[in-house]
CSV table of C-alpha atoms and ligand atoms in Angstrom, one decimal:
chain,number,residue,atom,x,y,z
A,111,UNK,CA,2.6,12.4,0.0
A,112,UNK,CA,2.3,15.7,2.0
A,113,UNK,CA,4.6,16.5,4.9
A,114,UNK,CA,2.5,18.5,7.1
A,115,UNK,CA,1.1,16.6,10.0
A,116,UNK,CA,-2.0,14.7,9.3
A,117,UNK,CA,-4.9,14.9,11.8
A,118,UNK,CA,-5.5,12.1,14.0
A,119,UNK,CA,-2.5,9.6,13.2
A,120,UNK,CA,0.1,11.6,14.8
A,121,UNK,CA,1.6,12.8,18.3
A,122,UNK,CA,-0.4,15.7,17.2
A,123,UNK,CA,-4.1,16.2,18.6
A,124,UNK,CA,-6.7,14.4,16.4
A,125,UNK,CA,-9.5,16.4,15.2
A,126,UNK,CA,-11.4,16.1,18.4
A,127,UNK,CA,-8.5,17.5,20.2
A,128,UNK,CA,-7.7,14.1,21.8
A,129,UNK,CA,-4.3,14.1,23.3
A,130,UNK,CA,-1.3,13.4,21.2
A,131,UNK,CA,0.1,9.9,20.9
A,132,UNK,CA,3.7,8.7,21.8
A,133,UNK,CA,5.8,6.9,19.0
A,134,UNK,CA,6.5,3.1,19.4
A,135,UNK,CA,9.8,1.5,19.2
A,136,UNK,CA,9.3,-1.1,16.5
A,137,UNK,CA,10.8,-4.5,17.6
A,138,UNK,CA,9.6,-6.4,14.2
A,139,UNK,CA,7.2,-6.1,11.3
A,140,UNK,CA,5.6,-9.1,9.7
A,141,UNK,CA,3.3,-9.5,6.7
A,142,UNK,CA,0.7,-12.3,7.6
A,143,UNK,CA,-1.2,-14.0,4.6
A,144,UNK,CA,-3.7,-16.1,4.2
A,145,UNK,CA,-6.5,-17.1,1.6
A,146,UNK,CA,-10.3,-16.8,2.8
A,147,UNK,CA,-13.4,-17.9,0.6
A,148,UNK,CA,-16.1,-15.6,0.3
A,149,UNK,CA,-19.5,-16.8,1.4
A,150,UNK,CA,-20.7,-16.1,-2.0
A,151,UNK,CA,-18.8,-15.1,-5.3
A,152,UNK,CA,-18.4,-11.2,-5.6
A,153,UNK,CA,-18.6,-10.0,-9.4
A,154,UNK,CA,-18.0,-6.7,-10.6
A,155,UNK,CA,-17.7,-5.1,-13.8
A,156,UNK,CA,-13.9,-5.9,-13.6
A,157,UNK,CA,-14.2,-9.5,-12.8
A,158,UNK,CA,-15.4,-12.5,-10.3
A,159,UNK,CA,-13.8,-13.1,-7.2
A,160,UNK,CA,-14.7,-15.9,-4.9
A,161,UNK,CA,-12.0,-15.6,-2.2
A,162,UNK,CA,-9.5,-13.1,-0.6
A,163,UNK,CA,-6.0,-13.0,-0.8
A,164,UNK,CA,-5.6,-11.4,2.5
A,165,UNK,CA,-2.5,-9.6,3.7
A,166,UNK,CA,-2.1,-8.3,7.1
A,167,UNK,CA,0.7,-6.0,8.3
A,168,UNK,CA,1.7,-6.8,11.9
A,169,UNK,CA,4.0,-4.3,13.7
A,170,UNK,CA,5.2,-5.3,17.0
A,171,UNK,CA,6.5,-2.5,19.4
A,172,UNK,CA,8.4,-2.6,22.6
A,173,UNK,CA,6.2,-1.3,25.2
A,174,UNK,CA,7.8,2.1,26.4
A,175,UNK,CA,4.9,3.5,28.1
A,176,UNK,CA,4.5,1.7,31.7
A,177,UNK,CA,1.1,1.5,32.9
A,178,UNK,CA,-0.3,1.6,29.6
A,179,UNK,CA,-3.4,-0.3,30.6
A,180,UNK,CA,-3.0,-4.0,29.3
A,181,UNK,CA,-4.2,-5.1,26.0
A,182,UNK,CA,-7.4,-6.7,26.4
A,183,UNK,CA,-10.1,-6.4,23.8
A,184,UNK,CA,-13.5,-5.8,25.4
A,185,UNK,CA,-15.1,-6.0,22.3
A,186,UNK,CA,-14.1,-9.3,21.1
A,187,UNK,CA,-13.3,-10.6,24.7
A,188,UNK,CA,-10.2,-12.2,23.1
A,189,UNK,CA,-8.1,-11.6,26.1
A,190,UNK,CA,-4.6,-10.2,24.6
A,191,UNK,CA,-4.5,-7.7,21.9
A,192,UNK,CA,-1.0,-8.6,21.1
A,193,UNK,CA,0.8,-8.1,24.4
A,194,UNK,CA,3.6,-10.6,24.9
A,195,UNK,CA,6.8,-10.2,26.9
A,196,UNK,CA,6.5,-6.6,26.9
A,197,UNK,CA,5.7,-6.2,23.5
A,198,UNK,CA,2.6,-5.3,21.4
A,199,UNK,CA,1.2,-5.5,18.1
A,200,UNK,CA,-0.7,-3.5,16.0
A,201,UNK,CA,-2.4,-4.7,12.9
A,202,UNK,CA,-3.4,-3.2,9.3
A,203,UNK,CA,-5.1,-4.7,6.3
A,204,UNK,CA,-3.8,-4.4,2.9
A,205,UNK,CA,-6.9,-4.4,0.6
A,206,UNK,CA,-5.4,-5.0,-2.7
A,207,UNK,CA,-7.0,-7.6,-4.7
A,208,UNK,CA,-4.7,-10.4,-6.0
A,209,UNK,CA,-4.7,-9.0,-9.4
A,210,UNK,CA,-4.6,-5.2,-10.7
A,211,UNK,CA,-8.3,-5.1,-11.7
A,212,UNK,CA,-9.5,-2.5,-9.3
A,213,UNK,CA,-6.6,0.0,-9.8
A,214,UNK,CA,-3.0,-0.9,-10.5
A,215,UNK,CA,-2.1,-2.3,-7.1
A,216,UNK,CA,-2.1,-6.1,-6.2
A,217,UNK,CA,-1.2,-8.1,-3.2
A,218,UNK,CA,2.2,-9.8,-4.6
A,219,UNK,CA,2.8,-6.1,-5.6
A,220,UNK,CA,2.2,-4.7,-2.2
A,221,UNK,CA,4.1,-7.6,-0.3
A,222,UNK,CA,7.1,-7.0,-2.5
A,223,UNK,CA,7.0,-3.0,-2.1
A,224,UNK,CA,6.3,-3.3,1.7
A,225,UNK,CA,9.5,-5.6,2.1
A,226,UNK,CA,11.8,-4.0,-0.2
A,227,UNK,CA,10.9,-0.3,0.0
A,228,UNK,CA,8.2,0.9,2.4
A,229,UNK,CA,9.2,-1.0,5.7
A,230,UNK,CA,13.1,-0.4,5.1
A,231,UNK,CA,12.2,3.6,4.5
A,232,UNK,CA,9.8,3.5,7.6
A,233,UNK,CA,12.6,2.7,10.2
A,234,UNK,CA,15.5,4.9,8.6
A,235,UNK,CA,17.0,6.7,10.5
A,236,UNK,CA,15.7,4.9,13.8
A,237,UNK,CA,13.0,2.6,14.9
A,238,UNK,CA,11.1,5.1,17.1
A,239,UNK,CA,8.0,5.5,14.6
A,240,UNK,CA,4.6,6.9,14.8
A,241,UNK,CA,1.9,6.7,12.1
A,242,UNK,CA,3.1,10.2,10.7
A,243,UNK,CA,6.1,9.0,10.0
A,244,UNK,CA,4.7,6.7,7.3
A,245,UNK,CA,3.9,9.8,5.3
A,246,UNK,CA,7.0,11.7,6.2
A,247,UNK,CA,9.7,9.0,6.0
A,248,UNK,CA,7.9,7.4,2.7
A,249,UNK,CA,7.4,10.7,0.9
A,250,UNK,CA,10.1,10.0,-1.7
A,251,UNK,CA,8.4,6.6,-2.8
A,252,UNK,CA,5.4,6.8,-5.3
A,253,UNK,CA,2.3,5.3,-5.1
A,254,UNK,CA,1.3,1.9,-3.6
A,255,UNK,CA,-1.2,3.5,-1.3
A,256,UNK,CA,-3.0,0.4,-0.1
A,257,UNK,CA,0.4,-0.8,1.3
A,258,UNK,CA,1.1,2.3,2.8
A,259,UNK,CA,-2.2,2.5,4.3
A,260,UNK,CA,-1.9,-1.0,5.8
A,261,UNK,CA,1.3,0.0,7.4
A,262,UNK,CA,0.1,3.4,8.6
A,263,UNK,CA,-2.9,1.6,10.2
A,264,UNK,CA,-0.7,-0.8,12.0
A,265,UNK,CA,1.6,1.6,13.4
A,266,UNK,CA,-1.3,3.8,14.6
A,267,UNK,CA,-3.2,0.5,15.9
A,268,UNK,CA,0.3,-0.2,18.0
A,269,UNK,CA,0.4,3.4,19.1
A,270,UNK,CA,-2.9,3.3,20.3
A,271,UNK,CA,-2.7,0.3,21.9
A,272,UNK,CA,0.1,1.4,24.1
A,273,UNK,CA,-2.0,4.2,25.1
A,274,UNK,CA,-4.9,2.0,25.8
A,275,UNK,CA,-7.2,4.5,23.6
A,276,UNK,CA,-9.6,3.4,20.7
A,277,UNK,CA,-8.9,4.4,17.3
A,278,UNK,CA,-12.6,5.8,17.3
A,279,UNK,CA,-12.0,8.0,20.5
A,280,UNK,CA,-8.8,9.2,19.0
A,281,UNK,CA,-10.3,10.3,15.8
A,282,UNK,CA,-13.2,12.2,17.5
A,283,UNK,CA,-16.1,9.7,16.4
A,284,UNK,CA,-19.5,11.5,16.8
A,285,UNK,CA,-21.2,8.2,17.0
A,286,UNK,CA,-21.1,4.8,18.5
A,287,UNK,CA,-22.9,2.8,15.5
A,288,UNK,CA,-22.7,3.3,11.9
A,289,UNK,CA,-25.5,3.0,9.4
A,290,UNK,CA,-24.4,0.5,6.9
A,291,UNK,CA,-25.6,-0.7,3.2
A,292,UNK,CA,-24.7,-3.8,1.4
A,293,UNK,CA,-22.8,-3.9,-2.0
A,294,UNK,CA,-24.4,-6.6,-4.2
A,295,UNK,CA,-22.2,-8.3,-7.0
A,296,UNK,CA,-23.3,-9.3,-10.3
A,297,UNK,CA,-24.9,-12.8,-9.7
A,298,UNK,CA,-24.2,-15.6,-11.6
A,299,UNK,CA,-27.8,-16.2,-11.9
A,300,UNK,CA,-28.8,-12.7,-13.4
A,301,UNK,CA,-31.7,-10.4,-12.6
A,302,UNK,CA,-33.8,-13.0,-10.8
A,303,UNK,CA,-31.2,-13.8,-8.4
A,304,UNK,CA,-30.2,-10.3,-7.7
A,305,UNK,CA,-33.8,-9.7,-6.8
A,306,UNK,CA,-33.8,-12.6,-4.4
A,307,UNK,CA,-30.4,-11.6,-3.0
A,308,UNK,CA,-31.3,-8.0,-2.4
A,309,UNK,CA,-34.6,-8.7,-0.7
A,310,UNK,CA,-32.7,-11.0,1.4
A,311,UNK,CA,-30.3,-8.3,2.4
A,312,UNK,CA,-33.3,-5.9,3.0
A,313,UNK,CA,-35.0,-8.6,5.6
A,314,UNK,CA,-31.7,-8.6,7.3
A,315,UNK,CA,-32.1,-5.0,8.0
A,316,UNK,CA,-29.5,-3.3,5.7
A,317,UNK,CA,-30.6,0.4,5.0
A,318,UNK,CA,-29.5,0.7,1.5
A,319,UNK,CA,-28.3,-1.3,-1.4
A,320,UNK,CA,-25.5,-0.8,-4.0
A,321,UNK,CA,-25.6,-2.9,-7.0
A,322,UNK,CA,-22.8,-3.5,-9.3
A,323,UNK,CA,-23.5,-2.9,-13.1
A,324,UNK,CA,-21.5,-3.1,-16.2
A,325,UNK,CA,-22.4,-2.6,-19.9
A,326,UNK,CA,-25.1,-5.3,-20.6
A,327,UNK,CA,-26.1,-5.7,-17.1
A,328,UNK,CA,-27.8,-2.3,-16.1
A,329,UNK,CA,-30.8,-0.9,-16.9
A,330,UNK,CA,-32.9,-4.0,-17.4
A,331,UNK,CA,-31.6,-5.3,-13.7
A,332,UNK,CA,-31.9,-2.0,-12.0
A,333,UNK,CA,-35.2,-1.2,-13.4
A,334,UNK,CA,-36.7,-4.8,-12.1
A,335,UNK,CA,-35.4,-4.0,-8.7
A,336,UNK,CA,-37.4,-0.9,-8.8
A,337,UNK,CA,-40.7,-2.6,-10.0
A,338,UNK,CA,-40.4,-5.3,-7.4
A,339,UNK,CA,-39.0,-3.6,-4.5
A,340,UNK,CA,-40.6,-0.3,-4.9
A,341,UNK,CA,-39.8,3.4,-5.1
A,342,UNK,CA,-38.6,3.7,-1.2
A,343,UNK,CA,-35.8,1.1,-1.7
A,344,UNK,CA,-32.7,3.2,-1.0
A,345,UNK,CA,-30.6,2.1,-4.2
A,346,UNK,CA,-27.5,3.2,-5.8
A,347,UNK,CA,-25.1,1.5,-8.5
A,348,UNK,CA,-21.5,1.2,-9.0
A,349,UNK,CA,-20.0,0.9,-12.5
A,350,UNK,CA,-16.3,0.5,-11.4
A,351,UNK,CA,-15.2,2.5,-14.3
A,352,UNK,CA,-16.9,0.2,-17.0
A,353,UNK,CA,-18.5,2.8,-19.3
A,354,UNK,CA,-16.7,4.5,-22.1
A,355,UNK,CA,-17.8,8.3,-22.6
A,356,UNK,CA,-17.4,7.9,-26.2
A,357,UNK,CA,-19.6,5.0,-26.8
A,358,UNK,CA,-23.2,5.8,-27.6
A,359,UNK,CA,-24.8,2.7,-26.2
A,360,UNK,CA,-22.9,3.1,-23.0
A,361,UNK,CA,-24.4,6.7,-22.5
A,362,UNK,CA,-27.6,5.6,-23.5
A,363,UNK,CA,-27.8,3.2,-20.8
A,364,UNK,CA,-26.4,5.5,-18.2
A,365,UNK,CA,-29.1,8.2,-19.5
A,366,UNK,CA,-31.5,5.3,-18.6
A,367,UNK,CA,-30.3,4.7,-15.0
A,368,UNK,CA,-30.6,8.6,-14.5
A,369,UNK,CA,-34.4,7.9,-14.5
A,370,UNK,CA,-34.4,5.4,-11.6
A,371,UNK,CA,-34.2,7.5,-8.8
A,372,UNK,CA,-30.8,6.4,-7.8
A,373,UNK,CA,-29.1,7.8,-4.6
A,374,UNK,CA,-26.0,8.1,-6.5
A,375,UNK,CA,-24.1,6.8,-9.6
A,376,UNK,CA,-20.5,5.7,-8.6
A,377,UNK,CA,-17.7,5.9,-11.0
A,378,UNK,CA,-19.0,5.4,-14.4
A,379,UNK,CA,-15.9,6.3,-16.2
A,380,UNK,CA,-12.4,5.7,-16.0
A,381,UNK,CA,-10.3,6.8,-13.0
A,382,UNK,CA,-8.4,9.6,-15.3
A,383,UNK,CA,-11.4,10.6,-16.8
A,384,UNK,CA,-12.4,13.8,-14.7
A,385,UNK,CA,-13.7,15.9,-17.7
A,386,UNK,CA,-16.3,13.0,-19.1
A,387,UNK,CA,-17.6,13.1,-15.5
A,388,UNK,CA,-18.0,16.5,-15.3
A,389,UNK,CA,-19.7,16.7,-18.7
A,390,UNK,CA,-22.3,14.3,-18.0
A,391,UNK,CA,-22.8,14.9,-14.2
A,392,UNK,CA,-24.4,18.3,-15.0
A,393,UNK,CA,-26.7,16.7,-17.3
A,394,UNK,CA,-28.1,13.8,-15.0
A,395,UNK,CA,-30.2,14.3,-11.9
A,396,UNK,CA,-28.4,11.4,-10.0
A,397,UNK,CA,-25.6,12.5,-8.1
A,398,UNK,CA,-22.2,11.2,-9.4
A,399,UNK,CA,-20.0,9.7,-6.7
A,400,UNK,CA,-16.4,9.3,-7.6
A,401,UNK,CA,-14.1,6.1,-6.0
A,402,UNK,CA,-11.3,5.2,-8.2
A,403,UNK,CA,-10.5,8.8,-9.3
A,404,UNK,CA,-9.8,10.2,-5.9
A,405,UNK,CA,-6.6,9.2,-4.5
A,406,UNK,CA,-5.9,12.4,-2.2
A,407,UNK,CA,-7.2,15.5,-1.1
A,408,UNK,CA,-6.0,17.5,-4.0
A,409,UNK,CA,-7.8,14.8,-6.4
A,410,UNK,CA,-11.0,15.6,-4.4
A,411,UNK,CA,-10.7,19.4,-4.7
A,412,UNK,CA,-9.9,19.0,-8.2
A,413,UNK,CA,-12.9,17.0,-9.1
A,414,UNK,CA,-15.2,19.2,-7.1
A,415,UNK,CA,-13.9,22.4,-8.8
A,416,UNK,CA,-14.6,20.7,-12.3
A,417,UNK,CA,-18.0,19.6,-11.3
A,418,UNK,CA,-17.0,15.8,-11.7
A,419,UNK,CA,-18.6,14.8,-8.7
A,420,UNK,CA,-21.3,15.5,-6.1
A,421,UNK,CA,-20.3,12.8,-3.5
A,422,UNK,CA,-16.8,11.0,-2.6
A,423,UNK,CA,-16.5,7.4,-1.6
A,424,UNK,CA,-13.4,7.4,0.9
A,425,UNK,CA,-11.7,4.2,1.4
A,426,UNK,CA,-8.4,4.0,3.8
A,427,UNK,CA,-6.6,1.8,1.2
A,428,UNK,CA,-7.3,3.5,-2.1
A,429,UNK,CA,-6.1,7.2,-0.5
A,430,UNK,CA,-3.1,5.7,1.8
A,431,UNK,CA,-4.5,5.6,5.0
A,432,UNK,CA,-6.3,7.4,7.8
A,433,UNK,CA,-4.4,11.0,7.5
A,434,UNK,CA,-5.5,11.3,3.8
A,435,UNK,CA,-9.0,10.1,4.3
A,436,UNK,CA,-9.2,12.7,7.2
A,437,UNK,CA,-7.9,15.4,4.7
A,438,UNK,CA,-10.3,14.1,2.0
A,439,UNK,CA,-13.2,14.3,4.4
A,440,UNK,CA,-12.4,17.8,5.2
A,441,UNK,CA,-11.9,19.0,1.6
A,442,UNK,CA,-15.4,17.6,0.9
A,443,UNK,CA,-16.8,19.0,3.9
A,444,UNK,CA,-15.5,22.7,3.1
A,445,UNK,CA,-17.3,22.1,-0.5
A,446,UNK,CA,-20.6,20.5,1.1
A,447,UNK,CA,-19.8,17.3,-0.8
A,448,UNK,CA,-21.0,14.4,1.3
A,449,UNK,CA,-18.7,11.5,1.9
A,450,UNK,CA,-19.2,7.9,3.1
A,451,UNK,CA,-16.9,5.0,3.8
A,452,UNK,CA,-16.3,2.5,0.9
A,453,UNK,CA,-15.3,-1.2,1.3
A,454,UNK,CA,-12.7,-3.7,-0.1
A,455,UNK,CA,-14.2,-7.0,1.1
A,456,UNK,CA,-12.1,-6.6,4.4
A,457,UNK,CA,-11.7,-8.9,7.0
A,458,UNK,CA,-12.5,-8.0,10.4
A,459,UNK,CA,-9.2,-6.2,11.0
A,460,UNK,CA,-10.0,-3.5,7.9
A,461,UNK,CA,-13.6,-3.6,8.8
A,462,UNK,CA,-12.8,-2.3,12.3
A,463,UNK,CA,-10.8,0.6,10.9
A,464,UNK,CA,-13.4,1.7,8.4
A,465,UNK,CA,-16.0,1.7,11.2
A,466,UNK,CA,-13.9,4.2,13.2
A,467,UNK,CA,-13.5,6.3,10.3
A,468,UNK,CA,-17.1,6.1,9.2
A,469,UNK,CA,-18.0,7.1,12.8
A,470,UNK,CA,-16.2,10.7,12.2
A,471,UNK,CA,-18.1,13.9,11.5
A,472,UNK,CA,-18.9,14.1,7.8
A,473,UNK,CA,-19.8,10.4,7.2
A,474,UNK,CA,-23.5,10.9,6.8
A,475,UNK,CA,-24.5,8.3,4.1
A,476,UNK,CA,-24.5,4.7,5.0
A,477,UNK,CA,-21.0,2.9,4.5
A,478,UNK,CA,-20.4,-0.1,2.4
A,479,UNK,CA,-19.2,-1.9,5.6
A,480,UNK,CA,-21.3,-4.9,5.8
A,481,UNK,CA,-21.6,-7.2,8.9
A,482,UNK,CA,-19.1,-10.0,8.9
A,483,UNK,CA,-21.8,-12.9,7.7
A,484,UNK,CA,-22.1,-11.0,4.4
A,485,UNK,CA,-18.5,-11.9,3.7
A,486,UNK,CA,-17.2,-14.7,5.5
A,487,UNK,CA,-18.3,-17.9,7.0
A,488,UNK,CA,-16.0,-17.0,9.9
A,489,UNK,CA,-14.5,-13.7,10.3
A,490,UNK,CA,-10.7,-13.3,11.0
A,491,UNK,CA,-11.4,-11.7,14.3
A,492,UNK,CA,-14.4,-11.5,16.5
A,493,UNK,CA,-17.5,-10.8,14.2
A,494,UNK,CA,-19.3,-7.5,13.3
A,495,UNK,CA,-22.9,-7.9,13.8
A,496,UNK,CA,-25.9,-6.1,11.9
A,497,UNK,CA,-28.1,-4.5,14.5
A,498,UNK,CA,-31.0,-2.6,13.2
A,499,UNK,CA,-29.3,-1.7,10.1
A,500,UNK,CA,-26.0,-0.6,12.1
A,501,UNK,CA,-22.6,-1.9,13.1
A,502,UNK,CA,-21.2,-1.1,16.4
A,503,UNK,CA,-18.0,0.9,16.5
A,504,UNK,CA,-15.3,-0.8,18.2
A,505,UNK,CA,-14.2,0.5,21.8
A,506,UNK,CA,-11.2,-1.6,22.6
A,507,UNK,CA,-7.9,-0.2,22.4
A,508,UNK,CA,-6.8,0.5,18.9
A,509,UNK,CA,-8.8,-0.8,16.2
A,510,UNK,CA,-10.5,-3.0,18.9
A,511,UNK,CA,-10.1,-6.1,16.9
A,512,UNK,CA,-7.2,-8.8,16.8
A,513,UNK,CA,-7.2,-11.7,14.5
A,514,UNK,CA,-8.3,-14.7,16.2
A,515,UNK,CA,-5.0,-17.0,16.6
A,516,UNK,CA,-6.9,-20.0,15.6
A,517,UNK,CA,-7.7,-18.3,12.2
A,518,UNK,CA,-4.1,-17.5,11.7
A,519,UNK,CA,-2.9,-21.3,11.9
A,520,UNK,CA,-1.7,-22.1,8.5
A,521,UNK,CA,-1.2,-18.4,7.5
A,522,UNK,CA,2.2,-17.5,5.9
A,523,UNK,CA,4.3,-15.3,8.0
A,524,UNK,CA,7.1,-13.4,6.4
A,525,UNK,CA,9.3,-11.3,8.9
A,526,UNK,CA,10.4,-8.1,7.2
A,527,UNK,CA,12.2,-7.0,10.1
A,528,UNK,CA,12.9,-8.1,13.5
B,603,SMG,O1,-16.5,-4.4,1.1
B,603,SMG,O2,-18.5,-4.6,0.7
B,603,SMG,C1,-17.5,-4.4,0.3
B,603,SMG,C2,-17.3,-4.2,-1.0
B,603,SMG,C3,-17.8,-2.8,-1.2
B,603,SMG,O3,-18.4,-2.7,-3.6
B,603,SMG,C4,-17.7,-2.7,-2.9
B,603,SMG,N1,-16.2,-2.4,-3.3
B,603,SMG,O4,-15.7,-0.2,-6.1
B,603,SMG,O5,-16.7,0.1,-4.1
B,603,SMG,C5,-15.9,-0.6,-4.9
B,603,SMG,C6,-16.0,-1.9,-4.6
B,603,SMG,C7,-14.5,-2.7,-5.0
B,603,SMG,C8,-14.3,-3.7,-4.6
B,603,SMG,S1,-13.1,-4.5,-5.2
B,603,SMG,C9,-12.7,-6.0,-4.1
B,604,MG,MG1,-16.7,1.8,-6.1
């Protein structure tokens, strides 16, 4: 982890020139874990998921800034954002899947590394902590970016609540609503169900559609979508690294998809296969977008220099948090490579942070941050609604959302530091 001061997450001004943030005195750190069923199963090339094993990091700070403005949440109307007895809470969502199927990271591993390594390192030598300390104090530890990101975002949320400032404002957001698309999994019912689901999402107003593909479910369903929904459908596909660049049939399928006027082809090959991406990106007219391959700004710079991608999907968890996400955005901007904000089936906690990121300059393509009802019967926070193809960026202090107390009833709470 680079030790230079990251923009937007520290006592230093954000990219907007927003004033700096004071560190907090950490009183406690907890892991809050609960299972949430998805409204419909989500199947990708790596598996089928019907619920999320949700892991939140809660950082409780002693209020050190008097007159810091209370902790109400105007977006949700939920009253306290964590203010109790001179303390306030910041929240971060760890986006790990339950199993190491998207990358090496998984929720039990994240909980363990947070407990045994990341949290102890964060509060050494003292408990006066700002978001930038997550990079500097944890610099000697490798990997576990999703766990790191959850910790960084929780500290940042607490700092922002203490300063009565929204994350979006802190980052210098340039829009108050974010254009959004929807990521559609491989349905149990195959192509007919895919067409029905996509048509339904378009009726709801989503601005573009991303379809999950895998070898054997690619050319035929995507061709059918084009036939039924027409040339104007804003359509992209995501392979989640399922294609083998040495397999002729796999390449033939990707070549056929290249004829279908897609906005982009996301991560066809394995995360480490930058050269394979470059070899084929140069032949295809469809822009290649990388997701799993990009862990930090150096990866983005290398991928761009190699010609391995034309577009980058930025996810807070995959890259270790807000500071690195903004660095990647800046590397891409300097190379005129568009970026957009991806998703990991977040609850309202993670979605709120995603929206603030997606509201910053440079995030010009629709995000994968769909409305709450696309994922949940009842979101963990006040829900996000789709309005004319957009989600409103929260304006309350911090991420502008807190978990509803009743939604946390029955959650497992593990105190890591108290
Ligand atoms: O949050 O709507 C969402 C999901 C977006 O497709 C999505 N994410 O590779 O981009 C991706 C996948 C990873 C999901 S793994 C849980
Ligand atoms: Mg992806």
